[in-house]
PDB file of C-alpha atoms in Angstrom:
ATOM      1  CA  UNK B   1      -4.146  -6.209 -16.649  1.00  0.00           C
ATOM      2  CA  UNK B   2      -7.893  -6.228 -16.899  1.00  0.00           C
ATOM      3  CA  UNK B   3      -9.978  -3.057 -16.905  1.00  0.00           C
ATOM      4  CA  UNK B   4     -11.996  -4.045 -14.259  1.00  0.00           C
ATOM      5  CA  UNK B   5      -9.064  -4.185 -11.923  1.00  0.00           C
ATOM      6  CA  UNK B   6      -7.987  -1.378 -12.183  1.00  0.00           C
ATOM      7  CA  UNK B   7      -8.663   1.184  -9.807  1.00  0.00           C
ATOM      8  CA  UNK B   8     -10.975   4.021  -9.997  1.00  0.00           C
ATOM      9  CA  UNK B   9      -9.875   7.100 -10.722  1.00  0.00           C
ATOM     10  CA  UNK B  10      -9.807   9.781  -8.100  1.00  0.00           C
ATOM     11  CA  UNK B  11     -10.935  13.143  -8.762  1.00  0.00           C
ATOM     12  CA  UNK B  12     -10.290  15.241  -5.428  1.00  0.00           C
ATOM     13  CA  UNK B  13      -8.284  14.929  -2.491  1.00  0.00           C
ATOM     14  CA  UNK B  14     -11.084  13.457  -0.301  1.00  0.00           C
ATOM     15  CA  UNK B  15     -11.773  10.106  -2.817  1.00  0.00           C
ATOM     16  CA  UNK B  16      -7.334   9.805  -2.615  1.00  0.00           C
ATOM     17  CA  UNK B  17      -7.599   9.374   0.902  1.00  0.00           C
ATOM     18  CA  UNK B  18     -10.071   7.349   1.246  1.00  0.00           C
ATOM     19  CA  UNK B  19      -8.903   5.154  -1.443  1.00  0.00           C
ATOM     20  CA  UNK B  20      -6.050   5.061   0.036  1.00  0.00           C
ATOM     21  CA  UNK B  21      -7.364   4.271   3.826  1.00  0.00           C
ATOM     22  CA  UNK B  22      -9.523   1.676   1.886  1.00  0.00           C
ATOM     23  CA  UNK B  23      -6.710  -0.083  -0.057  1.00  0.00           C
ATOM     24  CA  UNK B  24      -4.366   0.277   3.669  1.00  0.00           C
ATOM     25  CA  UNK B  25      -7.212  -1.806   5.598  1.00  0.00           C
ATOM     26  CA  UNK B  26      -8.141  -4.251   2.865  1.00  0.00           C
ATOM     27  CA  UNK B  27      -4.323  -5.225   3.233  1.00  0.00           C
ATOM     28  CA  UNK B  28      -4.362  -4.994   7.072  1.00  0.00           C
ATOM     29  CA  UNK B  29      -7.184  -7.560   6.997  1.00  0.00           C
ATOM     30  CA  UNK B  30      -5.511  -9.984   4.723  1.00  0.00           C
ATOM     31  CA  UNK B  31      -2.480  -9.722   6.823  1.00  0.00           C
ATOM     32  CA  UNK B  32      -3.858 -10.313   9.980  1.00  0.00           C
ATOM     33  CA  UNK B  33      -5.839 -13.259   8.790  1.00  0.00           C
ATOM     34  CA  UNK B  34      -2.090 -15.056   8.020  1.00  0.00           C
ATOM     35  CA  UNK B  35      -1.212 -17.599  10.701  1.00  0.00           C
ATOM     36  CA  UNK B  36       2.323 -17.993  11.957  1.00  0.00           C
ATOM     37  CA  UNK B  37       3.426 -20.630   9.535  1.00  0.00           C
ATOM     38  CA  UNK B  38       2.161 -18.252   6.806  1.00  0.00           C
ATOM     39  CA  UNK B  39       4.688 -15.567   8.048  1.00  0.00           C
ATOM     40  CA  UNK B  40       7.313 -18.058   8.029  1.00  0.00           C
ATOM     41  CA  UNK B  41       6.822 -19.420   4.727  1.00  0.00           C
ATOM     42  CA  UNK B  42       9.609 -18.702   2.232  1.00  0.00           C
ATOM     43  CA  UNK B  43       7.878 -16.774  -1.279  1.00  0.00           C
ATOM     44  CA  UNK B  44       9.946 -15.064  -4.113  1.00  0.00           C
ATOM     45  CA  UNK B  45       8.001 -12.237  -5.497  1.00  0.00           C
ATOM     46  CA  UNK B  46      11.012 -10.761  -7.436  1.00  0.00           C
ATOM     47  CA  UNK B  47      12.198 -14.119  -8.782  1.00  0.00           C
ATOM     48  CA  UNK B  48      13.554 -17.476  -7.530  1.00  0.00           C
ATOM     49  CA  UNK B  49      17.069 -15.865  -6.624  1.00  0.00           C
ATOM     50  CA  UNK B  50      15.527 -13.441  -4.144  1.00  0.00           C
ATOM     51  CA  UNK B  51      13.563 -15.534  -2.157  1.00  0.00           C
ATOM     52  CA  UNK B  52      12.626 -14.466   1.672  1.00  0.00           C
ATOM     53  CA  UNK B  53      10.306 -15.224   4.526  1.00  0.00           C
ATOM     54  CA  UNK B  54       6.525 -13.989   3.975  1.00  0.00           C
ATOM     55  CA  UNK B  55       7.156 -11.022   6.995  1.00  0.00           C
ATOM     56  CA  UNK B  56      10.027  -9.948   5.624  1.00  0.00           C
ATOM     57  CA  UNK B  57       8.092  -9.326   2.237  1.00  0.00           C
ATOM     58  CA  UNK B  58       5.718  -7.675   4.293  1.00  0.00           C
ATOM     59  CA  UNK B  59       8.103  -5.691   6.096  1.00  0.00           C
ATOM     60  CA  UNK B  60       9.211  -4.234   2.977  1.00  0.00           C
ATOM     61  CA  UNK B  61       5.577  -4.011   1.211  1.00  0.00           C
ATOM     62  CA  UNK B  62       4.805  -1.267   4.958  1.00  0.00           C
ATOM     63  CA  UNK B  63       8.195   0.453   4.024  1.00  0.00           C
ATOM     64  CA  UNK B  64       6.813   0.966   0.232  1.00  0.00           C
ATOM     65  CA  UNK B  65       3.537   1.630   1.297  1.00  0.00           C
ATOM     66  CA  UNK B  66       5.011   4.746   3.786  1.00  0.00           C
ATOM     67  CA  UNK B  67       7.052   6.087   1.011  1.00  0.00           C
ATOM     68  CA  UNK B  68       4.025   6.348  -1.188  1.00  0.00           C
ATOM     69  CA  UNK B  69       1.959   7.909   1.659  1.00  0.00           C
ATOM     70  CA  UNK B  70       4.823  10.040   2.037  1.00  0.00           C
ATOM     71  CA  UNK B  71       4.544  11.121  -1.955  1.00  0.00           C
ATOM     72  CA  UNK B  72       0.981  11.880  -1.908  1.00  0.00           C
ATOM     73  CA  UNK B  73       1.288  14.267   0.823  1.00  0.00           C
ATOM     74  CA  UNK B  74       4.294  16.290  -0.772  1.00  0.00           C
ATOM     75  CA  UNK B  75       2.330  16.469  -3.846  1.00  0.00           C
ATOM     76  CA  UNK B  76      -0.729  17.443  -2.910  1.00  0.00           C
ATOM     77  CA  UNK B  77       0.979  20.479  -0.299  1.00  0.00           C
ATOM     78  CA  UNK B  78       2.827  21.572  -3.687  1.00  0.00           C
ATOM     79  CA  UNK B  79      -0.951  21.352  -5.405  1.00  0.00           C
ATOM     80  CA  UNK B  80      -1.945  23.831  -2.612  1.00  0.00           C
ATOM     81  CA  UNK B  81      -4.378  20.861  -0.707  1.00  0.00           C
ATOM     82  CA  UNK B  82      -5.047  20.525   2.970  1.00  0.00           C
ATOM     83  CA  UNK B  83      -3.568  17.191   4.010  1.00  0.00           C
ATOM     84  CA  UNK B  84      -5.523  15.183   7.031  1.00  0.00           C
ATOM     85  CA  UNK B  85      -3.169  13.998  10.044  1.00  0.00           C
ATOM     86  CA  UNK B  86      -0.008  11.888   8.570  1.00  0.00           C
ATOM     87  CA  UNK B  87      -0.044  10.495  12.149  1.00  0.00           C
ATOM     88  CA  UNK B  88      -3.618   9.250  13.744  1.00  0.00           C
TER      89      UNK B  88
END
């Protein structure tokens, strides 16, 4: 890993959010720019034995990505922060 890729820290519950929100529509947008042969395509991101189409990857990738969601609000209720909305 570089440095520069990395991402920048966050220092209050406001910048996680957004970062988060920013990092969620960044991905939307990549997604959405896929055409339907892209979805179909077979990729192995864990290695050649557990190869699957591209939209079940990214079916997995939204399950991950709600489980994290899911983690930042139970830790920042247990630090005692106001959490926006989890839905809308």
């Amino acid at each position: 890993f570089r440095r520069e890729n990395l991402p920048q820290a966050v220092n209050n519950t406001d910048e996680l959010i957004a970062a988060f929100d920013k990092l969620h529509q960044e991905g939307v947008a990549k997604i959405a720019s896929l055409t339907p042969e892209q979805m179909g395509e077979t990729v192995a991101p864990f290695g050649p034995d557990k190869a699957m189409p591209r939209s079940f990857l990214l079916n997995v990738m939204l399950e991950h990505e709600i489980h994290h969601r899911g983690q930042l609000y139970t830790y920042l209720r247990i630090l005692g922060c106001e959490c926006p909305a989890l839905f809308g």
